[in-house]
Short mmCIF file of C-alpha atoms and ligand atoms in Angstrom, two decimals:
data_model
loop_
_atom_site.label_atom_id
_atom_site.label_comp_id
_atom_site.label_asym_id
_atom_site.label_seq_id
_atom_site.Cartn_x
_atom_site.Cartn_y
_atom_site.Cartn_z
CA VAL A 1 77.39 -68.57 -10.83
CA GLY A 2 80.68 -68.20 -9.74
CA GLN A 3 81.39 -70.54 -12.40
CA GLY A 4 79.97 -68.61 -15.04
CA VAL A 5 79.90 -70.73 -18.27
CA LEU A 6 79.52 -74.14 -15.34
CA SER A 7 76.75 -72.76 -14.13
CA ALA A 8 73.91 -76.20 -14.43
CA GLU A 9 71.40 -73.17 -12.48
CA VAL A 10 71.30 -71.08 -15.21
CA PHE A 11 71.94 -72.92 -17.86
CA PRO A 12 70.34 -76.15 -17.51
CA ARG A 13 69.87 -78.88 -19.11
CA VAL A 14 66.08 -80.51 -19.20
CA ASP A 15 65.05 -83.94 -20.54
CA GLY A 16 68.40 -83.38 -22.41
CA GLN A 17 67.17 -79.88 -23.72
CA LEU A 18 69.24 -77.11 -23.22
CA HIS A 19 68.02 -73.97 -21.53
CA VAL A 20 68.62 -70.51 -20.40
CA GLU A 21 66.90 -70.62 -17.10
CA GLY A 22 63.45 -72.04 -17.44
CA VAL A 23 62.75 -71.19 -20.79
CA PRO A 24 64.01 -74.22 -23.37
CA LEU A 25 66.58 -73.03 -26.47
CA ALA A 26 64.50 -74.93 -28.57
CA ALA A 27 61.48 -72.96 -27.93
CA ILE A 28 63.11 -68.73 -28.33
CA ALA A 29 64.43 -70.83 -32.28
CA ARG A 30 60.96 -71.45 -33.58
CA GLU A 31 59.99 -68.37 -32.48
CA VAL A 32 62.62 -66.04 -33.02
CA GLY A 33 64.34 -67.77 -35.77
CA THR A 34 68.95 -68.44 -35.43
CA PRO A 35 71.44 -66.80 -35.14
CA ALA A 36 70.09 -65.55 -32.10
CA TYR A 37 71.82 -64.11 -28.37
CA VAL A 38 70.13 -65.25 -25.17
CA TYR A 39 71.03 -63.38 -22.27
CA SER A 40 69.45 -64.62 -18.60
CA ALA A 41 69.00 -61.88 -16.59
CA ALA A 42 69.10 -63.83 -13.12
CA HIS A 43 73.23 -64.41 -13.84
CA LEU A 44 72.99 -59.94 -14.57
CA ARG A 45 71.83 -59.70 -11.27
CA ALA A 46 74.08 -61.73 -9.79
CA ARG A 47 76.65 -61.05 -10.53
CA ALA A 48 75.97 -57.54 -10.10
CA ALA A 49 75.21 -59.26 -6.41
CA ALA A 50 78.81 -61.04 -6.14
CA LEU A 51 80.29 -57.48 -7.08
CA GLN A 52 78.22 -55.80 -4.30
CA ALA A 53 79.17 -58.39 -2.28
CA ALA A 54 82.42 -58.52 -2.54
CA LEU A 55 82.77 -54.98 -2.61
CA HIS A 56 80.62 -54.20 0.89
CA GLY A 57 81.75 -51.99 3.82
CA VAL A 58 83.88 -50.21 1.01
CA PRO A 59 82.47 -47.34 -0.28
CA HIS A 60 81.84 -47.63 -3.85
CA GLY A 61 80.49 -47.43 -7.70
CA ILE A 62 79.83 -50.16 -9.94
CA HIS A 63 79.34 -48.70 -13.40
CA TYR A 64 78.89 -51.51 -16.55
CA SER A 65 81.03 -50.69 -19.35
CA MET A 66 78.37 -50.82 -22.08
CA LYS A 67 80.80 -50.84 -24.84
CA ALA A 68 80.27 -55.43 -23.52
CA ASN A 69 77.01 -55.38 -24.76
CA GLY A 70 74.90 -52.11 -25.14
CA CYS A 71 71.16 -53.84 -25.50
CA ARG A 72 68.87 -51.52 -23.20
CA ALA A 73 67.38 -54.99 -21.55
CA VAL A 74 70.61 -55.63 -19.75
CA LEU A 75 71.43 -51.19 -19.07
CA ARG A 76 67.73 -52.29 -17.28
CA THR A 77 68.42 -55.20 -15.91
CA LEU A 78 71.58 -54.33 -13.98
CA HIS A 79 70.96 -49.94 -13.27
CA ALA A 80 67.87 -52.09 -11.22
CA ALA A 81 70.51 -54.33 -9.52
CA GLY A 82 72.50 -51.12 -8.49
CA CYS A 83 74.79 -50.92 -11.32
CA GLY A 84 75.85 -47.26 -12.82
CA ILE A 85 76.55 -46.95 -16.50
CA ASP A 86 80.31 -46.40 -18.22
CA VAL A 87 79.78 -44.21 -21.42
CA VAL A 88 82.56 -44.03 -24.14
CA SER A 89 80.41 -42.62 -26.87
CA GLY A 90 78.05 -39.74 -27.35
CA GLY A 91 75.72 -43.29 -28.64
CA GLU A 92 76.37 -44.61 -25.92
CA LEU A 93 74.97 -41.86 -23.53
CA TYR A 94 72.24 -41.73 -26.59
CA LYS A 95 71.32 -45.24 -25.32
CA ALA A 96 71.68 -45.23 -21.24
CA LEU A 97 69.54 -42.32 -21.03
CA ALA A 98 67.09 -43.27 -23.23
CA ALA A 99 67.17 -47.50 -20.79
CA GLY A 100 66.36 -44.73 -17.96
CA VAL A 101 69.83 -44.50 -16.40
CA PRO A 102 69.77 -40.76 -15.02
CA ALA A 103 72.90 -38.97 -16.27
CA SER A 104 74.05 -39.28 -12.40
CA ASP A 105 74.94 -42.31 -12.51
CA ILE A 106 76.79 -42.22 -15.73
CA VAL A 107 80.63 -41.58 -16.39
CA PHE A 108 81.80 -40.74 -19.58
CA GLY A 109 85.69 -42.07 -20.67
CA GLY A 110 86.67 -42.60 -24.07
CA VAL A 111 90.85 -41.42 -25.58
CA GLY A 112 89.17 -39.66 -28.60
CA LYS A 113 85.90 -37.47 -27.43
CA THR A 114 84.44 -34.92 -29.75
CA ARG A 115 83.64 -31.22 -29.37
CA SER A 116 80.37 -32.24 -29.24
CA GLU A 117 80.04 -35.50 -27.29
CA ILE A 118 81.89 -33.52 -24.87
CA ALA A 119 78.69 -31.23 -24.36
CA GLU A 120 76.18 -33.72 -24.65
CA ALA A 121 78.07 -35.39 -21.54
CA LEU A 122 78.29 -32.08 -20.32
CA ARG A 123 74.39 -30.69 -20.62
CA ALA A 124 73.15 -34.05 -19.76
CA GLY A 125 74.84 -33.26 -16.53
CA VAL A 126 76.75 -37.05 -16.22
CA ARG A 127 78.69 -37.48 -12.93
CA VAL A 128 82.11 -37.25 -13.97
CA LEU A 129 83.93 -37.02 -17.39
CA ASN A 130 87.22 -38.77 -17.58
CA GLY A 131 89.89 -36.54 -19.73
CA GLU A 132 92.41 -38.12 -21.42
CA SER A 133 94.45 -36.40 -22.45
CA ARG A 134 95.74 -32.47 -21.21
CA ALA A 135 93.96 -31.14 -24.65
CA GLU A 136 91.16 -32.73 -24.01
CA ILE A 137 91.17 -31.26 -20.54
CA ALA A 138 91.60 -27.99 -21.94
CA LEU A 139 88.58 -28.20 -25.00
CA ALA A 140 86.19 -29.60 -21.98
CA ALA A 141 86.49 -26.72 -19.67
CA ALA A 142 86.45 -24.15 -22.69
CA ILE A 143 83.22 -25.73 -23.27
CA ALA A 144 81.97 -25.85 -19.85
CA ALA A 145 82.88 -22.46 -19.85
CA GLU A 146 81.31 -21.38 -23.00
CA GLN A 147 77.80 -22.91 -21.33
CA GLY A 148 78.52 -21.42 -18.00
CA LEU A 149 78.59 -24.67 -16.38
CA VAL A 150 81.27 -26.58 -14.06
CA LEU A 151 82.45 -29.80 -15.43
CA ASP A 152 83.06 -32.94 -12.99
CA ILE A 153 86.14 -33.83 -14.54
CA GLY A 154 88.56 -36.84 -13.50
CA LEU A 155 92.08 -37.78 -15.23
CA ARG A 156 92.31 -40.86 -16.83
CA VAL A 157 96.03 -41.46 -15.87
CA ASN A 158 98.14 -44.26 -17.98
CA PRO A 159 99.28 -45.79 -14.80
CA GLU A 160 102.76 -47.71 -16.71
CA VAL A 161 102.36 -50.85 -15.22
CA GLU A 162 103.03 -53.97 -16.91
CA VAL A 163 100.07 -56.11 -17.93
CA THR A 164 99.23 -59.83 -18.79
CA ALA A 165 95.73 -60.25 -20.41
CA ALA A 166 94.65 -62.63 -22.81
CA HIS A 167 95.35 -61.20 -26.14
CA ALA A 168 97.51 -57.90 -26.53
CA TYR A 169 94.73 -56.37 -27.93
CA ILE A 170 93.31 -56.03 -24.71
CA GLU A 171 96.49 -54.62 -22.95
CA THR A 172 95.91 -50.78 -22.46
CA GLY A 173 97.61 -49.93 -19.52
CA GLU A 174 101.35 -49.74 -20.70
CA GLU A 175 103.92 -46.82 -20.80
CA GLY A 176 103.10 -45.99 -25.16
CA HIS A 177 99.90 -47.02 -24.90
CA LYS A 178 96.86 -44.80 -26.98
CA PHE A 179 95.24 -44.89 -23.08
CA GLY A 180 94.97 -42.27 -20.93
CA ILE A 181 97.68 -39.22 -19.32
CA PRO A 182 101.15 -40.81 -18.98
CA GLN A 183 102.08 -40.61 -15.52
CA GLY A 184 105.00 -37.95 -15.87
CA GLU A 185 102.42 -35.74 -17.23
CA VAL A 186 99.97 -36.23 -14.23
CA PRO A 187 100.78 -32.86 -12.41
CA ALA A 188 101.00 -30.73 -14.99
CA ALA A 189 97.41 -32.50 -15.71
CA VAL A 190 96.62 -31.57 -12.29
CA ALA A 191 97.56 -28.34 -12.23
CA GLU A 192 96.66 -27.51 -15.04
CA ALA A 193 92.75 -28.73 -14.27
CA LEU A 194 93.05 -26.53 -10.52
CA ALA A 195 93.67 -23.54 -12.58
CA LEU A 196 90.53 -23.74 -15.35
CA PRO A 197 88.04 -22.71 -12.62
CA ALA A 198 84.79 -24.38 -15.20
CA LEU A 199 86.36 -27.62 -13.96
CA ARG A 200 85.90 -29.70 -10.95
CA LEU A 201 88.80 -32.26 -11.04
CA ARG A 202 86.80 -35.45 -8.96
CA ALA A 203 88.40 -37.97 -9.95
CA ILE A 204 92.29 -40.28 -10.56
CA VAL A 205 90.96 -43.37 -13.33
CA MET A 206 93.06 -46.10 -14.99
CA HIS A 207 92.09 -48.60 -17.14
CA VAL A 208 95.35 -51.22 -17.35
CA GLY A 209 93.67 -54.32 -19.14
CA SER A 210 90.51 -57.04 -19.98
CA GLN A 211 90.26 -60.83 -19.12
CA MET A 212 92.74 -60.42 -16.07
CA SER A 213 92.71 -62.95 -13.21
CA THR A 214 95.25 -62.61 -11.16
CA LEU A 215 94.77 -58.36 -10.73
CA THR A 216 98.41 -57.71 -10.00
CA ALA A 217 98.17 -55.27 -12.36
CA VAL A 218 95.58 -53.89 -10.84
CA ARG A 219 97.09 -53.88 -7.61
CA ALA A 220 100.16 -51.82 -8.61
CA GLY A 221 98.48 -49.40 -10.72
CA ALA A 222 96.03 -49.03 -7.29
CA GLU A 223 99.34 -47.99 -6.17
CA ARG A 224 99.80 -45.37 -8.29
CA LEU A 225 97.03 -44.08 -8.77
CA VAL A 226 96.55 -43.89 -4.52
CA ALA A 227 100.39 -41.51 -5.24
CA MET A 228 98.58 -39.18 -8.05
CA VAL A 229 95.34 -38.53 -5.43
CA LEU A 230 98.00 -38.21 -2.62
CA ALA A 231 100.13 -35.30 -4.83
CA ALA A 232 97.48 -34.39 -6.34
CA ARG A 233 95.41 -33.32 -2.74
CA GLU A 234 98.92 -31.57 -2.28
CA ALA A 235 98.50 -29.27 -5.20
CA GLY A 236 95.36 -28.21 -3.97
CA ALA A 237 92.64 -30.97 -5.27
CA ARG A 238 90.18 -30.28 -2.35
CA ASP A 239 86.77 -31.51 -4.46
CA LEU A 240 88.61 -35.26 -5.33
CA ASP A 241 87.00 -37.91 -3.73
CA LEU A 242 86.92 -40.71 -6.63
CA LEU A 243 88.96 -43.25 -7.30
CA ASP A 244 88.90 -45.20 -10.74
CA LEU A 245 90.40 -48.91 -10.85
CA GLY A 246 88.65 -49.10 -14.47
CA GLY A 247 87.32 -52.80 -15.90
CA GLY A 248 88.98 -55.86 -16.87
CA LEU A 249 88.02 -58.80 -14.42
CA ALA A 250 88.66 -61.80 -15.92
CA VAL A 251 85.88 -64.28 -16.44
CA ARG A 252 85.88 -67.68 -17.16
CA TYR A 253 85.43 -69.12 -20.84
CA ASP A 254 87.01 -72.32 -20.99
CA ASP A 255 88.54 -73.63 -17.79
CA GLU A 256 91.36 -70.15 -16.80
CA PRO A 257 90.28 -68.08 -12.98
CA GLU A 258 87.59 -66.22 -12.97
CA ALA A 259 88.81 -62.69 -11.49
CA ASP A 260 90.45 -62.52 -7.67
CA LEU A 261 87.17 -60.48 -6.00
CA ALA A 262 89.11 -61.24 -2.89
CA ALA A 263 92.35 -59.48 -4.10
CA LEU A 264 89.98 -56.53 -5.79
CA ARG A 265 88.00 -56.51 -2.19
CA ASP A 266 91.66 -55.82 -0.86
CA ILE A 267 93.01 -53.63 -3.14
CA ALA A 268 90.18 -51.35 -3.03
CA GLN A 269 90.03 -51.89 0.52
CA ARG A 270 93.65 -50.43 0.52
CA ALA A 271 93.02 -47.84 -2.24
CA HIS A 272 90.21 -46.17 0.05
CA ALA A 273 91.63 -46.17 3.60
CA ALA A 274 94.70 -44.29 2.06
CA THR A 275 92.51 -42.02 0.35
CA GLY A 276 89.16 -41.73 1.93
CA CYS A 277 88.06 -41.75 -1.79
CA THR A 278 84.94 -44.05 -3.39
CA ILE A 279 85.99 -46.51 -5.41
CA LEU A 280 84.52 -46.75 -8.84
CA ILE A 281 85.00 -50.34 -11.02
CA GLU A 282 84.32 -50.50 -14.40
CA PRO A 283 83.46 -53.60 -14.55
CA GLY A 284 82.14 -54.55 -18.86
CA ARG A 285 83.08 -58.66 -19.91
CA TYR A 286 82.74 -59.41 -15.49
CA LEU A 287 78.91 -59.13 -15.54
CA VAL A 288 77.64 -59.58 -18.70
CA ALA A 289 80.16 -62.12 -20.87
CA ASN A 290 78.85 -65.70 -19.41
CA ALA A 291 74.94 -64.09 -19.33
CA GLY A 292 74.88 -64.58 -22.91
CA LEU A 293 75.18 -67.29 -25.62
CA LEU A 294 74.59 -67.42 -29.49
CA LEU A 295 71.76 -69.60 -30.66
CA THR A 296 72.61 -70.88 -34.10
CA ARG A 297 71.86 -74.01 -36.83
CA VAL A 298 73.52 -76.17 -38.97
CA LEU A 299 73.53 -75.68 -42.22
CA TYR A 300 75.71 -78.41 -43.69
CA ARG A 301 78.28 -80.91 -42.44
CA LYS A 302 81.49 -81.44 -45.07
CA THR A 303 84.89 -82.32 -44.96
CA SER A 304 87.69 -81.30 -47.20
CA GLY A 305 91.05 -82.88 -47.22
CA ASP A 306 91.35 -84.12 -43.07
CA SER A 307 89.23 -81.31 -41.36
CA GLU A 308 85.72 -81.95 -40.80
CA ILE A 309 83.70 -78.77 -41.07
CA VAL A 310 79.97 -78.19 -39.24
CA ILE A 311 78.66 -74.73 -40.93
CA VAL A 312 76.56 -72.72 -39.20
CA ASP A 313 74.16 -69.83 -39.21
CA ALA A 314 75.77 -67.91 -37.54
CA GLY A 315 80.00 -66.41 -37.37
CA MET A 316 82.15 -63.22 -37.14
CA THR A 317 79.39 -60.91 -38.12
CA GLU A 318 77.73 -61.98 -35.14
CA LEU A 319 81.06 -63.04 -33.38
CA VAL A 320 84.18 -61.43 -33.96
CA ARG A 321 86.40 -62.51 -31.12
CA PRO A 322 86.85 -65.55 -32.31
CA ALA A 323 88.65 -64.24 -35.90
CA LEU A 324 89.87 -61.21 -33.76
CA TYR A 325 91.69 -62.72 -30.76
CA GLU A 326 91.86 -66.06 -31.84
CA ALA A 327 89.78 -66.49 -28.48
CA TYR A 328 88.19 -69.81 -27.60
CA HIS A 329 84.12 -70.27 -27.17
CA ARG A 330 82.69 -73.22 -25.39
CA ILE A 331 80.03 -75.03 -27.82
CA GLU A 332 77.68 -77.27 -26.72
CA ALA A 333 74.58 -78.72 -29.34
CA VAL A 334 71.34 -77.80 -27.39
CA GLY A 335 69.47 -81.18 -28.37
CA PRO A 336 71.12 -84.45 -27.00
CA VAL A 337 73.69 -85.43 -29.97
CA ALA A 338 75.43 -88.96 -29.69
CA GLY A 339 79.31 -88.74 -30.21
CA THR A 340 82.15 -86.44 -30.57
CA ILE A 341 84.43 -85.69 -34.02
CA THR A 342 87.41 -83.32 -34.29
CA GLY A 343 87.10 -80.46 -36.95
CA ASP A 344 85.38 -77.07 -37.37
CA LEU A 345 82.87 -74.75 -36.72
CA VAL A 346 82.61 -71.79 -39.14
CA GLY A 347 80.10 -69.35 -40.43
CA PRO A 348 78.95 -68.52 -43.69
CA VAL A 349 80.54 -65.21 -44.39
CA CYS A 350 83.21 -65.87 -47.28
CA GLU A 351 86.87 -65.13 -44.74
CA SER A 352 88.38 -67.39 -44.30
CA GLY A 353 89.30 -65.89 -40.85
CA ASP A 354 84.97 -66.68 -40.10
CA PHE A 355 85.38 -69.59 -37.81
CA LEU A 356 83.93 -70.06 -33.98
CA ALA A 357 85.95 -72.80 -33.32
CA LEU A 358 88.89 -74.39 -35.28
CA ALA A 359 89.93 -78.18 -34.49
CA ARG A 360 87.82 -78.70 -31.94
CA ALA A 361 86.12 -81.25 -30.13
CA LEU A 362 82.62 -81.15 -31.14
CA PRO A 363 79.33 -82.80 -30.86
CA ASP A 364 78.58 -84.57 -33.50
CA LEU A 365 76.04 -82.24 -35.41
CA ARG A 366 74.09 -82.45 -38.09
CA PRO A 367 72.60 -80.27 -40.28
CA GLY A 368 69.51 -78.68 -38.24
CA ASP A 369 70.47 -78.96 -34.55
CA LEU A 370 70.95 -76.38 -32.41
CA VAL A 371 73.93 -75.34 -30.90
CA ALA A 372 74.83 -72.87 -27.76
CA VAL A 373 78.15 -70.48 -28.24
CA HIS A 374 79.10 -69.67 -24.94
CA SER A 375 80.04 -66.55 -23.27
CA VAL A 376 78.54 -64.23 -26.02
CA GLY A 377 77.56 -62.27 -23.34
CA ALA A 378 80.32 -59.82 -23.48
CA TYR A 379 81.44 -58.63 -27.24
CA GLY A 380 79.09 -60.67 -28.93
CA SER A 381 76.71 -58.53 -30.24
CA ALA A 382 78.38 -55.16 -29.08
CA MET A 383 81.18 -55.88 -32.23
CA ALA A 384 78.47 -57.39 -34.56
CA SER A 385 78.34 -56.22 -38.25
CA THR A 386 76.61 -56.42 -41.45
CA TYR A 387 79.68 -58.11 -43.58
CA ASN A 388 78.43 -59.68 -46.64
CA ALA A 389 74.83 -57.78 -46.00
CA ARG A 390 73.81 -60.22 -43.26
CA PRO A 391 70.72 -58.30 -40.54
CA ARG A 392 72.06 -58.30 -37.65
CA ALA A 393 71.13 -60.58 -35.25
CA ALA A 394 67.73 -60.81 -32.81
CA GLU A 395 68.18 -60.60 -28.69
CA VAL A 396 66.28 -61.90 -26.44
CA LEU A 397 66.05 -61.64 -22.56
CA VAL A 398 65.42 -64.80 -20.39
CA ASP A 399 64.37 -63.99 -16.68
CA GLY A 400 62.80 -66.75 -15.03
CA GLU A 401 60.37 -69.04 -16.99
CA ARG A 402 59.27 -66.03 -18.93
CA TRP A 403 61.37 -64.78 -21.95
CA ALA A 404 61.54 -61.56 -23.84
CA LEU A 405 62.71 -59.84 -27.63
CA ALA A 406 65.14 -57.47 -26.42
CA THR A 407 66.44 -56.51 -30.42
CA ALA A 408 64.21 -57.43 -33.21
CA ARG A 409 66.20 -59.20 -35.81
CA GLU A 410 67.03 -56.47 -38.45
CA SER A 411 65.23 -57.08 -41.94
CA TYR A 412 66.75 -56.74 -45.21
CA ALA A 413 65.11 -53.40 -45.30
CA ASP A 414 67.16 -52.05 -42.53
CA LEU A 415 70.02 -53.17 -45.02
CA VAL A 416 69.31 -49.91 -47.39
CA ARG A 417 67.59 -47.89 -45.42
CA LEU A 418 70.38 -44.96 -45.01
CA ASP A 419 71.77 -45.45 -48.37
CA ARG A 420 70.48 -42.67 -50.84
CA GLU A 421 68.14 -44.35 -53.22
CA THR A 422 68.92 -41.74 -56.36
CA LEU A 423 71.50 -39.55 -55.42
CA ASP A 424 71.92 -36.31 -54.97
CA TRP A 425 74.37 -34.37 -56.53
CA ARG A 426 75.75 -31.26 -55.37
CA THR A 427 78.70 -29.16 -56.87
CA ALA A 428 80.78 -27.45 -53.48
N1 LLP B 501 86.89 -49.37 -19.22
C1 LLP B 501 87.48 -48.86 -19.82
C2 LLP B 501 87.68 -47.44 -20.17
C3 LLP B 501 87.58 -50.41 -20.66
O1 LLP B 501 88.61 -49.76 -21.82
C4 LLP B 501 87.08 -51.36 -20.62
C5 LLP B 501 87.32 -52.40 -21.64
C6 LLP B 501 86.25 -51.28 -19.23
C7 LLP B 501 86.14 -50.21 -18.47
C8 LLP B 501 85.73 -52.92 -19.65
O2 LLP B 501 86.36 -53.57 -19.82
P1 LLP B 501 86.24 -55.47 -19.14
O3 LLP B 501 85.80 -55.15 -17.73
O4 LLP B 501 85.47 -55.79 -19.94
O5 LLP B 501 87.15 -56.35 -19.40
N2 LLP B 501 86.47 -56.62 -27.18
C9 LLP B 501 87.84 -57.14 -26.65
C10 LLP B 501 88.17 -56.29 -25.07
C11 LLP B 501 88.53 -54.92 -25.13
C12 LLP B 501 87.89 -54.19 -24.78
C13 LLP B 501 87.78 -53.12 -24.40
N3 LLP B 501 88.30 -52.08 -23.15
C14 LLP B 501 87.26 -58.67 -25.96
O6 LLP B 501 86.34 -58.78 -26.92
O7 LLP B 501 87.79 -59.09 -25.64
#
């Protein structure tokens, strides 16, 4: 499972037919139609276990960053496997609680929390709320004081390290980025938090980027966090017992290396030894990306100029990553297909950016063939849209020989459910 998409255990081919664990994808397509996201429970559990093993012996907590995939069946599976949840909005908090995750297993981050989101987090009693600016921390204190509560607060800091992620859009921990408290302001933020009786300063937090394999930036950031924890203790922070390294662990999409878990262990161990803190991490992609694939069906084939074009029934509405980050997702035919072509695999959406693969070696697909787009468990359904009035796709969870519908496909009626049939005009 460490090998991600290459794992023949999770995605075996039996008699030429691609399966997820013990279930043929063709059977799922027959029952729920296409496009559909299909997730492997065994892979989710194995990835949680891999992180737990890597951090074994270091007091730690793993909070799954549910922005990667907020399907409640996925949340329940990972929570049952020992993960807490990292949420970044009132909606995510609502979904995590609705999945049965207790608030004490939830950390709440996010760069722009509203007054009502902060109040919801307080009311629920989350483990820690991570403030990303001094103004936000002051507001959180005021809300806690109004409610007569004491809030466990973390300071999300920007350690301002050099980050190398797969795409500039997923680098977050460099100077000038919008996330976190700039490192120069941290002493002032600590002093302010300590002066507010409605706050208990519990954590120093960072998240420097995503899809990082070497963890050099995490190591550099962790060293800065350790110094901040020690300085905050000097300044009187007696309840500061959590050091959160964020997420960002890379997975294999193609042939790139996965995140170095031995390095993660070493970083966590050193940070714990230096501070005594429990080490938290917030992985999203690492836990879910290679647990899921997007099942889609070929509609048409055509040639345009020199390009061979395969049109499928999924596109940027189901998987925006290729359009947004020029991301690579491995493509495989579900049934046996003889021969390969070089071509584009594209969706039906009216955008030139609507492609799943460009100028790639593809199986010689024909209309009606089923196709698996791999590594879609993270930031697939979570970033889906209904552009072109396309109902959102179904989500299926496979567990051994069994499978279940986890999220029903949206209907046309859902597309007009919230807009008003007639307008109830008012005047100010
Ligand atoms: N913690 C915080 C504060 C974050 O902002 C993120 C991701 C994570 C944890 C989880 O990061 P992960 O372990 O999944 O790398 N849509 C992009 C990724 C955006 C990541 C945003 N923040 C993509 O599809 O690559």
